[in-house]
Amino acid sequence: MNNLVELKRGIYDYEMTAGEDVRLQDYLDHVSLLTSEDRSAARETVRLMTIHAAKGLEFSFVFVCGLNEEIFPSRNTTTPEEMEEERRFAYVAMTRAEYGLSLSDAEGYHIDEGFRHPSRFVFNVGKENLEYVVALRSELEAQANRLVQRQTSLQQKQFSVDDTIFHPIFGTGRISVVDEEEHKYIIQFEGYATERSLRFGSPLQRR
């Protein structure tokens, strides 16, 4: 009976602190990570968690790590809708802090040898709202902004079916299909027997 009372109290406490609607599975996921050491309320600890798990909670100080392009936002983010979802998660992470918020990125190279650039979400905060521990190099900031602009153009549809366009290599053509899922155009160019597939953001001009 005491165990049942303790279970009921634990579920109630979790519901009160989660700050949002939760399911039984959420509670089970939560308690599965607990150990006997977690039950000591007197210890000062750092809690490591995903942003999703932090929703509805608030902490005195928050550290958001990995704020690099292709990490946060993820390189798997390929549509404007997915990017807005990533931006919403960044907002959630930053607004969990009550007194202090630290944002960090890392220079160097990704595992695929691509250079790491600061996340667009850092720039979205605004320089006037940030206190840099290490000043961001102006050339690195410019590179990051160019990367973001290029990635944004690759995600956005600029032309529609039946539009006549011009490509510097293939010449004049007509768009027959706009594949928004794959982010590409199918184009029949004059003088070519078969259609060509070009990604959004390709150097096309409207004719």
CSV table of C-alpha atoms in Angstrom, one decimal:
chain,number,residue,atom,x,y,z
A,1,MET,CA,0.0,0.0,0.0
A,2,ASN,CA,2.9,2.4,0.8
A,3,ASN,CA,4.4,1.7,-2.6
A,4,LEU,CA,1.1,2.6,-4.3
A,5,VAL,CA,0.8,5.8,-2.3
A,6,GLU,CA,4.3,6.7,-3.3
A,7,LEU,CA,3.6,5.9,-7.0
A,8,LYS,CA,0.5,8.1,-6.9
A,9,ARG,CA,2.4,11.0,-5.3
A,10,GLY,CA,5.3,10.6,-7.8
A,11,ILE,CA,2.9,10.8,-10.7
A,12,TYR,CA,1.1,13.8,-9.2
A,13,ASP,CA,4.4,15.7,-8.6
A,14,TYR,CA,5.5,15.0,-12.2
A,15,GLU,CA,2.3,16.3,-13.6
A,16,MET,CA,2.6,19.5,-11.5
A,17,THR,CA,6.2,20.1,-12.6
A,18,ALA,CA,6.1,19.1,-16.3
A,19,GLY,CA,4.2,22.2,-17.1
A,20,GLU,CA,2.2,20.7,-20.0
A,21,ASP,CA,-0.1,17.8,-20.9
A,22,VAL,CA,1.8,14.5,-20.3
A,23,ARG,CA,1.1,10.9,-20.9
A,24,LEU,CA,1.8,7.8,-18.8
A,25,GLN,CA,4.7,7.0,-21.2
A,26,ASP,CA,6.3,10.4,-20.5
A,27,TYR,CA,6.2,9.7,-16.8
A,28,LEU,CA,7.7,6.2,-17.3
A,29,ASP,CA,10.5,7.7,-19.5
A,30,HIS,CA,11.2,10.2,-16.7
A,31,VAL,CA,11.4,7.7,-13.8
A,32,SER,CA,13.5,5.2,-15.8
A,33,LEU,CA,16.3,7.8,-15.8
A,34,LEU,CA,16.2,8.3,-12.0
A,35,THR,CA,18.6,6.7,-9.5
A,36,SER,CA,18.8,6.8,-5.8
A,37,GLU,CA,21.2,9.7,-6.0
A,38,ASP,CA,18.5,11.8,-7.8
A,39,ARG,CA,16.3,11.6,-4.8
A,40,SER,CA,18.6,13.8,-2.7
A,41,ALA,CA,17.1,17.2,-3.0
A,42,ALA,CA,20.0,18.8,-1.1
A,43,ARG,CA,22.6,18.2,-3.9
A,44,GLU,CA,23.4,20.9,-6.4
A,45,THR,CA,23.5,19.3,-9.8
A,46,VAL,CA,23.6,20.1,-13.5
A,47,ARG,CA,20.8,18.5,-15.5
A,48,LEU,CA,21.6,17.3,-18.9
A,49,MET,CA,18.5,16.9,-21.1
A,50,THR,CA,17.0,17.3,-24.6
A,51,ILE,CA,15.2,20.5,-25.5
A,52,HIS,CA,12.0,18.5,-25.9
A,53,ALA,CA,12.3,17.2,-22.3
A,54,ALA,CA,12.8,20.8,-21.0
A,55,LYS,CA,9.5,22.1,-22.4
A,56,GLY,CA,7.3,23.6,-19.6
A,57,LEU,CA,10.2,23.7,-17.1
A,58,GLU,CA,12.4,26.7,-16.0
A,59,PHE,CA,15.9,26.8,-14.7
A,60,SER,CA,18.1,29.4,-13.1
A,61,PHE,CA,20.8,29.0,-15.7
A,62,VAL,CA,20.6,27.3,-19.1
A,63,PHE,CA,23.5,26.3,-21.4
A,64,VAL,CA,22.6,25.5,-25.0
A,65,CYS,CA,25.4,23.7,-26.8
A,66,GLY,CA,26.1,22.8,-30.4
A,67,LEU,CA,24.7,26.0,-32.0
A,68,ASN,CA,26.3,25.3,-35.4
A,69,GLU,CA,24.7,25.1,-38.8
A,70,GLU,CA,24.0,21.5,-39.7
A,71,ILE,CA,23.9,20.6,-36.0
A,72,PHE,CA,21.2,23.0,-34.7
A,73,PRO,CA,19.5,23.5,-37.1
A,74,SER,CA,20.1,19.9,-38.2
A,75,ARG,CA,21.5,19.2,-41.7
A,76,ASN,CA,18.4,17.0,-42.2
A,77,THR,CA,16.2,20.2,-42.1
A,78,THR,CA,15.3,20.5,-45.8
A,79,THR,CA,12.0,22.6,-45.9
A,80,PRO,CA,11.0,26.0,-44.6
A,81,GLU,CA,8.4,24.3,-42.4
A,82,GLU,CA,11.1,22.1,-40.8
A,83,MET,CA,13.3,25.1,-40.3
A,84,GLU,CA,10.5,26.9,-38.5
A,85,GLU,CA,10.1,23.8,-36.2
A,86,GLU,CA,13.9,23.9,-35.5
A,87,ARG,CA,13.6,27.7,-34.7
A,88,ARG,CA,10.7,27.0,-32.4
A,89,PHE,CA,12.9,24.5,-30.5
A,90,ALA,CA,15.7,27.0,-30.2
A,91,TYR,CA,13.2,29.5,-28.8
A,92,VAL,CA,12.0,26.9,-26.3
A,93,ALA,CA,15.6,26.2,-25.2
A,94,MET,CA,16.5,29.8,-24.7
A,95,THR,CA,13.3,30.7,-22.8
A,96,ARG,CA,13.9,28.0,-20.2
A,97,ALA,CA,16.5,30.3,-18.5
A,98,GLU,CA,15.4,32.5,-15.6
A,99,TYR,CA,18.6,34.4,-14.8
A,100,GLY,CA,21.3,33.4,-17.2
A,101,LEU,CA,21.6,31.9,-20.7
A,102,SER,CA,24.8,30.7,-22.3
A,103,LEU,CA,24.9,29.8,-26.0
A,104,SER,CA,27.9,28.0,-27.5
A,105,ASP,CA,29.2,26.9,-30.9
A,106,ALA,CA,32.4,25.2,-32.0
A,107,GLU,CA,34.8,26.1,-34.8
A,108,GLY,CA,36.6,23.4,-36.7
A,109,TYR,CA,35.3,20.8,-39.1
A,110,HIS,CA,32.4,18.4,-39.2
A,111,ILE,CA,33.0,14.7,-39.5
A,112,ASP,CA,32.5,15.1,-43.3
A,113,GLU,CA,35.2,17.7,-43.3
A,114,GLY,CA,32.8,20.6,-43.9
A,115,PHE,CA,33.7,23.8,-41.9
A,116,ARG,CA,31.5,24.5,-38.9
A,117,HIS,CA,29.7,27.9,-38.9
A,118,PRO,CA,27.7,29.5,-36.1
A,119,SER,CA,24.0,28.8,-36.1
A,120,ARG,CA,21.6,31.2,-37.6
A,121,PHE,CA,19.7,31.1,-34.3
A,122,VAL,CA,22.6,32.9,-32.6
A,123,PHE,CA,22.3,35.7,-35.1
A,124,ASN,CA,18.5,35.7,-34.7
A,125,VAL,CA,19.0,36.7,-31.1
A,126,GLY,CA,20.7,40.0,-32.2
A,127,LYS,CA,24.2,41.2,-31.3
A,128,GLU,CA,22.8,43.8,-29.0
A,129,ASN,CA,21.4,41.1,-26.8
A,130,LEU,CA,24.6,39.0,-26.6
A,131,GLU,CA,27.8,39.3,-24.6
A,132,TYR,CA,30.5,37.5,-26.4
A,133,VAL,CA,33.2,35.6,-24.4
A,134,VAL,CA,35.2,35.4,-27.6
A,135,ALA,CA,34.4,37.9,-30.3
A,136,LEU,CA,33.1,36.4,-33.5
A,137,ARG,CA,35.4,37.1,-36.4
A,138,SER,CA,33.8,39.3,-39.0
A,139,GLU,CA,34.8,37.0,-41.9
A,140,LEU,CA,33.3,34.0,-40.1
A,141,GLU,CA,30.1,35.8,-39.6
A,142,ALA,CA,30.0,36.8,-43.3
A,143,GLN,CA,30.6,33.2,-44.3
A,144,ALA,CA,27.8,32.0,-42.0
A,145,ASN,CA,25.4,34.5,-43.4
A,146,ARG,CA,26.2,33.5,-47.0
A,147,LEU,CA,25.7,29.8,-46.1
A,148,VAL,CA,22.3,30.6,-44.6
A,149,GLN,CA,21.2,32.6,-47.6
A,150,ARG,CA,22.3,29.8,-50.0
A,151,GLN,CA,20.6,27.1,-47.9
A,152,THR,CA,17.4,29.2,-47.7
A,153,SER,CA,17.3,29.7,-51.5
A,154,LEU,CA,17.7,25.9,-51.9
A,155,GLN,CA,14.5,25.4,-49.9
A,156,GLN,CA,12.3,28.0,-51.5
A,157,LYS,CA,10.3,27.6,-54.7
A,158,GLN,CA,10.7,30.6,-57.0
A,159,PHE,CA,9.0,29.4,-60.1
A,160,SER,CA,5.8,27.6,-61.1
A,161,VAL,CA,4.7,25.1,-63.7
A,162,ASP,CA,4.7,26.5,-67.3
A,163,ASP,CA,7.1,29.3,-66.3
A,164,THR,CA,9.6,30.1,-69.0
A,165,ILE,CA,13.1,30.4,-67.5
A,166,PHE,CA,16.7,30.8,-68.7
A,167,HIS,CA,19.7,28.8,-67.4
A,168,PRO,CA,23.3,30.1,-68.2
A,169,ILE,CA,24.3,26.6,-69.6
A,170,PHE,CA,21.1,24.9,-70.8
A,171,GLY,CA,19.5,28.1,-72.2
A,172,THR,CA,15.8,28.7,-72.4
A,173,GLY,CA,13.3,26.2,-71.1
A,174,ARG,CA,9.8,25.6,-69.7
A,175,ILE,CA,9.1,24.2,-66.2
A,176,SER,CA,6.9,21.1,-66.5
A,177,VAL,CA,7.0,19.9,-62.9
A,178,VAL,CA,7.7,21.5,-59.5
A,179,ASP,CA,8.6,18.9,-57.0
A,180,GLU,CA,8.3,20.6,-53.6
A,181,GLU,CA,9.0,17.5,-51.7
A,182,GLU,CA,12.4,16.9,-53.4
A,183,HIS,CA,13.0,20.7,-53.9
A,184,LYS,CA,13.6,20.5,-57.6
A,185,TYR,CA,12.2,21.5,-61.0
A,186,ILE,CA,11.7,19.3,-64.0
A,187,ILE,CA,12.5,21.5,-67.0
A,188,GLN,CA,12.3,20.9,-70.8
A,189,PHE,CA,15.0,23.0,-72.3
A,190,GLU,CA,15.0,24.0,-76.0
A,191,GLY,CA,17.3,21.9,-78.1
A,192,TYR,CA,17.4,19.0,-75.6
A,193,ALA,CA,15.5,15.8,-76.2
A,194,THR,CA,15.1,14.9,-72.5
A,195,GLU,CA,14.0,17.0,-69.5
A,196,ARG,CA,16.5,18.1,-66.9
A,197,SER,CA,16.1,18.1,-63.2
A,198,LEU,CA,17.5,21.1,-61.3
A,199,ARG,CA,17.3,21.9,-57.6
A,200,PHE,CA,15.6,24.9,-56.1
A,201,GLY,CA,18.2,27.7,-55.9
A,202,SER,CA,19.8,26.8,-59.3
A,203,PRO,CA,20.8,29.9,-61.3
A,204,LEU,CA,17.5,30.4,-63.2
A,205,GLN,CA,16.0,33.6,-64.5
A,206,ARG,CA,12.4,34.2,-65.5
A,207,ARG,CA,11.8,34.9,-69.2
